[in-house]
Structure formats: structure tokens, C-alpha cells
Short mmCIF file of C-alpha atoms in Angstrom, two decimals:
data_model
loop_
_atom_site.label_atom_id
_atom_site.label_comp_id
_atom_site.label_asym_id
_atom_site.label_seq_id
_atom_site.Cartn_x
_atom_site.Cartn_y
_atom_site.Cartn_z
CA ASP A 30 117.92 -21.76 -15.50
CA LEU A 31 120.55 -24.40 -14.86
CA GLY A 32 122.31 -23.75 -11.67
CA VAL A 33 124.01 -20.36 -11.95
CA TYR A 34 123.69 -20.18 -15.76
CA ASN A 35 120.72 -18.79 -17.65
CA TYR A 36 120.03 -19.99 -21.19
CA THR A 37 117.52 -18.60 -23.66
CA VAL A 38 116.24 -20.74 -26.55
CA ILE A 39 114.50 -19.08 -29.46
CA VAL A 40 112.47 -21.25 -31.85
CA SER A 41 111.58 -19.70 -35.13
CA TYR A 42 109.05 -21.21 -37.56
CA GLU A 43 106.70 -20.16 -40.30
CA LYS A 44 103.15 -20.58 -39.06
CA TYR A 45 101.76 -21.33 -42.53
CA LYS A 46 104.26 -24.14 -43.17
CA ALA A 47 103.89 -25.60 -39.68
CA LEU A 48 100.08 -25.72 -39.79
CA LYS A 49 99.79 -26.65 -43.49
CA PRO A 50 99.32 -30.43 -42.88
CA ILE A 51 96.47 -29.72 -40.46
CA SER A 52 94.89 -27.25 -42.88
CA ASP A 53 95.22 -29.73 -45.76
CA ALA A 54 93.69 -32.52 -43.67
CA LYS A 55 90.83 -30.22 -42.67
CA ARG A 56 90.09 -29.34 -46.31
CA PHE A 57 90.26 -33.00 -47.29
CA VAL A 58 87.80 -34.02 -44.55
CA ILE A 59 85.38 -31.23 -45.50
CA ALA A 60 85.55 -32.07 -49.20
CA THR A 61 85.19 -35.80 -48.56
CA THR A 62 82.24 -35.20 -46.23
CA PHE A 63 80.53 -32.94 -48.77
CA ILE A 64 81.04 -35.34 -51.66
CA GLY A 65 80.05 -38.35 -49.55
CA SER A 66 76.92 -36.57 -48.32
CA PHE A 67 76.00 -35.63 -51.87
CA PHE A 68 76.35 -39.21 -53.12
CA LEU A 69 74.58 -40.61 -50.08
CA GLY A 70 71.71 -38.19 -50.61
CA LEU A 71 71.58 -39.10 -54.29
CA MET A 72 71.51 -42.81 -53.45
CA ILE A 73 68.75 -42.31 -50.90
CA PHE A 74 66.73 -40.30 -53.43
CA ILE A 75 67.12 -43.01 -56.06
CA LEU A 76 66.23 -45.71 -53.55
CA ILE A 77 63.14 -43.83 -52.36
CA ARG A 78 62.15 -43.08 -55.95
CA LYS A 79 62.34 -46.74 -56.93
CA THR A 80 60.79 -48.22 -53.79
CA ILE A 81 58.19 -45.68 -52.69
CA LEU A 82 57.51 -42.87 -55.12
CA SER A 83 56.97 -45.09 -58.16
CA ARG A 84 54.35 -47.07 -56.24
CA ILE A 85 52.70 -43.86 -55.06
CA ASP A 86 52.53 -42.77 -58.72
CA VAL A 87 50.66 -46.01 -59.47
CA LEU A 88 48.20 -45.24 -56.65
CA SER A 89 47.76 -41.67 -57.91
CA GLU A 90 47.03 -42.83 -61.44
CA ALA A 91 44.56 -45.40 -60.12
CA THR A 92 42.65 -42.82 -58.05
CA LYS A 93 42.42 -40.55 -61.11
CA ARG A 94 40.95 -43.36 -63.23
CA ILE A 95 38.56 -44.44 -60.50
CA GLY A 96 37.54 -40.84 -59.90
CA MET A 97 36.65 -40.56 -63.59
CA GLY A 98 34.22 -43.46 -63.17
CA ASN A 99 36.33 -46.44 -64.28
CA LEU A 100 35.18 -48.83 -61.54
CA ASP A 101 36.67 -51.86 -63.35
CA TYR A 102 40.23 -50.63 -62.79
CA GLN A 103 42.37 -52.78 -60.46
CA ILE A 104 45.75 -51.84 -58.99
CA GLU A 105 48.59 -54.33 -59.45
CA ASP A 106 50.23 -55.91 -56.41
CA LEU A 107 52.42 -53.23 -54.80
CA GLY A 108 54.09 -55.34 -52.09
CA VAL A 109 53.47 -56.27 -48.49
CA ASP A 110 53.94 -52.93 -46.76
CA GLU A 111 51.59 -50.02 -46.06
CA ILE A 112 51.56 -48.92 -49.71
CA GLY A 113 50.67 -52.46 -50.80
CA ASP A 114 47.91 -52.53 -48.15
CA LEU A 115 46.61 -49.23 -49.51
CA GLY A 116 46.48 -50.70 -53.03
CA ILE A 117 44.54 -53.71 -51.74
CA ALA A 118 42.15 -51.42 -49.83
CA ILE A 119 41.55 -49.29 -52.94
CA ASN A 120 40.84 -52.43 -54.99
CA ALA A 121 38.36 -53.60 -52.35
CA MET A 122 36.74 -50.15 -52.27
CA VAL A 123 36.39 -50.09 -56.07
CA SER A 124 34.95 -53.59 -56.06
CA ASN A 125 32.41 -52.62 -53.40
CA LEU A 126 31.55 -49.42 -55.24
CA GLY A 127 30.99 -51.40 -58.43
CA LYS A 128 28.61 -53.70 -56.61
CA LYS A 129 26.78 -50.81 -54.95
CA THR A 130 26.26 -48.78 -58.11
CA THR A 131 24.94 -51.54 -60.37
CA SER A 132 21.39 -50.28 -60.36
CA ILE A 133 19.37 -47.30 -59.18
CA ASP A 134 16.55 -49.65 -58.17
CA GLN A 135 18.91 -51.50 -55.84
CA LEU A 136 19.94 -48.22 -54.24
CA ASN A 137 16.31 -47.14 -53.81
CA THR A 138 15.54 -50.49 -52.20
CA GLU A 139 18.46 -50.05 -49.83
CA ILE A 140 17.29 -46.54 -48.94
CA ASP A 141 13.81 -47.85 -48.18
CA LEU A 142 15.27 -50.62 -46.01
CA LYS A 143 17.42 -48.12 -44.14
CA ASN A 144 14.46 -45.81 -43.59
CA GLN A 145 12.43 -48.75 -42.23
CA ALA A 146 15.34 -49.69 -39.97
CA LEU A 147 15.39 -46.12 -38.63
CA VAL A 148 11.65 -46.31 -37.90
CA ASP A 149 12.15 -49.66 -36.16
CA LEU A 150 15.08 -48.22 -34.23
CA GLU A 151 12.96 -45.28 -33.08
CA GLU A 152 10.26 -47.69 -31.88
CA GLN A 153 12.86 -49.75 -30.02
CA LYS A 154 14.23 -46.56 -28.49
CA VAL A 155 10.80 -45.63 -27.14
CA ILE A 156 10.38 -49.12 -25.70
CA ALA A 157 13.87 -49.01 -24.15
CA GLU A 158 13.22 -45.59 -22.61
CA GLY A 159 9.97 -46.91 -21.10
CA SER A 160 11.81 -49.91 -19.70
CA ALA A 161 14.52 -47.68 -18.26
CA LYS A 162 11.91 -45.45 -16.63
CA ALA A 163 10.12 -48.46 -15.12
CA LYS A 164 13.44 -49.80 -13.86
CA SER A 165 14.30 -46.45 -12.27
CA GLU A 166 10.93 -46.24 -10.56
CA PHE A 167 11.25 -49.83 -9.33
CA LEU A 168 14.77 -49.20 -7.98
CA ALA A 169 13.68 -45.98 -6.28
CA SER A 170 10.75 -47.77 -4.66
CA MET A 171 12.85 -50.76 -3.59
CA SER A 172 15.54 -48.46 -2.27
CA HIS A 173 12.98 -46.68 -0.12
CA GLU A 174 11.44 -49.96 1.03
CA ILE A 175 14.84 -51.40 2.02
CA ARG A 176 16.14 -48.18 3.59
CA THR A 177 13.26 -47.90 6.05
CA PRO A 178 13.86 -51.25 7.81
CA MET A 179 17.62 -50.70 7.64
CA ASN A 180 17.21 -47.41 9.51
CA GLY A 181 15.15 -49.36 12.06
CA VAL A 182 18.00 -51.87 12.45
CA LEU A 183 20.49 -49.03 12.91
CA GLY A 184 18.23 -47.39 15.50
CA MET A 185 17.92 -50.60 17.48
CA LEU A 186 21.68 -51.17 17.32
CA GLY A 187 22.14 -47.64 18.64
CA LEU A 188 19.84 -48.39 21.58
CA ILE A 189 21.68 -51.65 22.31
CA GLU A 190 24.99 -49.78 22.18
CA ASN A 191 23.83 -47.49 25.00
CA THR A 192 23.24 -50.45 27.36
CA GLN A 193 25.70 -52.30 29.57
CA LEU A 194 27.71 -54.51 27.22
CA ASN A 195 30.83 -56.53 27.75
CA GLU A 196 33.74 -55.92 25.41
CA ARG A 197 32.84 -58.76 23.02
CA GLN A 198 29.23 -57.64 22.77
CA ALA A 199 30.32 -54.03 22.13
CA GLN A 200 32.58 -55.21 19.28
CA GLN A 201 29.74 -57.23 17.78
CA VAL A 202 27.31 -54.30 17.97
CA ASN A 203 29.97 -52.02 16.44
CA LEU A 204 30.55 -54.53 13.60
CA ALA A 205 26.80 -54.80 12.97
CA GLN A 206 26.49 -50.99 12.85
CA THR A 207 29.43 -50.67 10.44
CA SER A 208 27.95 -53.34 8.18
CA ALA A 209 24.49 -51.74 8.31
CA HIS A 210 25.92 -48.29 7.44
CA SER A 211 27.88 -49.83 4.51
CA LEU A 212 24.76 -51.58 3.28
CA LEU A 213 22.73 -48.36 3.62
CA SER A 214 25.29 -46.40 1.59
CA ILE A 215 25.18 -49.09 -1.12
CA ILE A 216 21.37 -48.92 -1.16
#
């Protein structure tokens, strides 16, 4: 509407042609994203294969050989990360196993020593239990022996509290009672 005149404008377009650039751009972005994701995934797989999985294969092969009884096998240096630490730990374990399995007589001696240690430990346990029992009895007795005079102190403080006291004396008696009750609860 312009003043007293009315104008009508009709725009005609083909939807397909008008939206074609947007549709083409959308297809291009989807295709590029798909291809880029594929290559990125492939690169990550190759990187993981070279850096992690190949070293895990070395560890797997080593555990198979060690499991078959080859205690002389040593794993090569696999780096300074967790996988490398695992290789070092396996080498240390194999070395220790080799030392431990050198002779049946050595193992029997170790078993005898361990059995003797268990007997000694049992004896020490009996002694410790006896000491703990004596300590408990002593503490129970001392607790009783200390509690009795403390109850006497509390009783006397209670009697003093019921007498004519000035304000300062009442505070002091109250403080003494509080301290005696705290000490009695500790005992």
C-alpha cells in the first residue's frame, strides 16, 4: 500500500535452482567429513598399531615363551611408558623366577624356613596376647583405683558447692568440678 494505490508483487522462482547451491554445499561438507573421518581413523589405527599394538605383540610373545618354561628369555626395551614398565617388570619377574627355581633343595630349605617362621610367629602371638591381657587387667585395675578417689573429690566439691560461697569461690568450685568430671570420663 502506497498512499491510495495498492501494488501486488509476484516473485516466481524454481525451488530446486534457488536451493541448489545450499544442497551442493551440504553434500560437499558431508562427503568431506566422511572422507576426512575415514582417513583420520586410518591414521589413528596405523599410529596405534605402530606405537602400542606392536609392543603388546612383543609382550604377548614373551609371556608365551616364559609360560613354556624359557626362563632365560628377556624382553627388549619397549620405551619409557606403561608398556615399557610392564616389559621391565616381566624381565624382573623372569629373573626372580629363574633364581627361585634353580634347585628343589633350595625350595625345600625355604619351605622349612617359612614353616619355622610360622611356628615362631605363633609363639610371638601367644606372648603378645598374654601381654595384652596383662595390660588390660592392669588398666582396669588402675582405672578402678583412680576412679574411687576421683569420685571422693567430686563428692567433696559437691558438699563445698552447697555452702555459702562468694562468686569467685563458686566459679573455682565449678571449674574444679568440670575438670574432675572431664578427668573421670577420660579414665
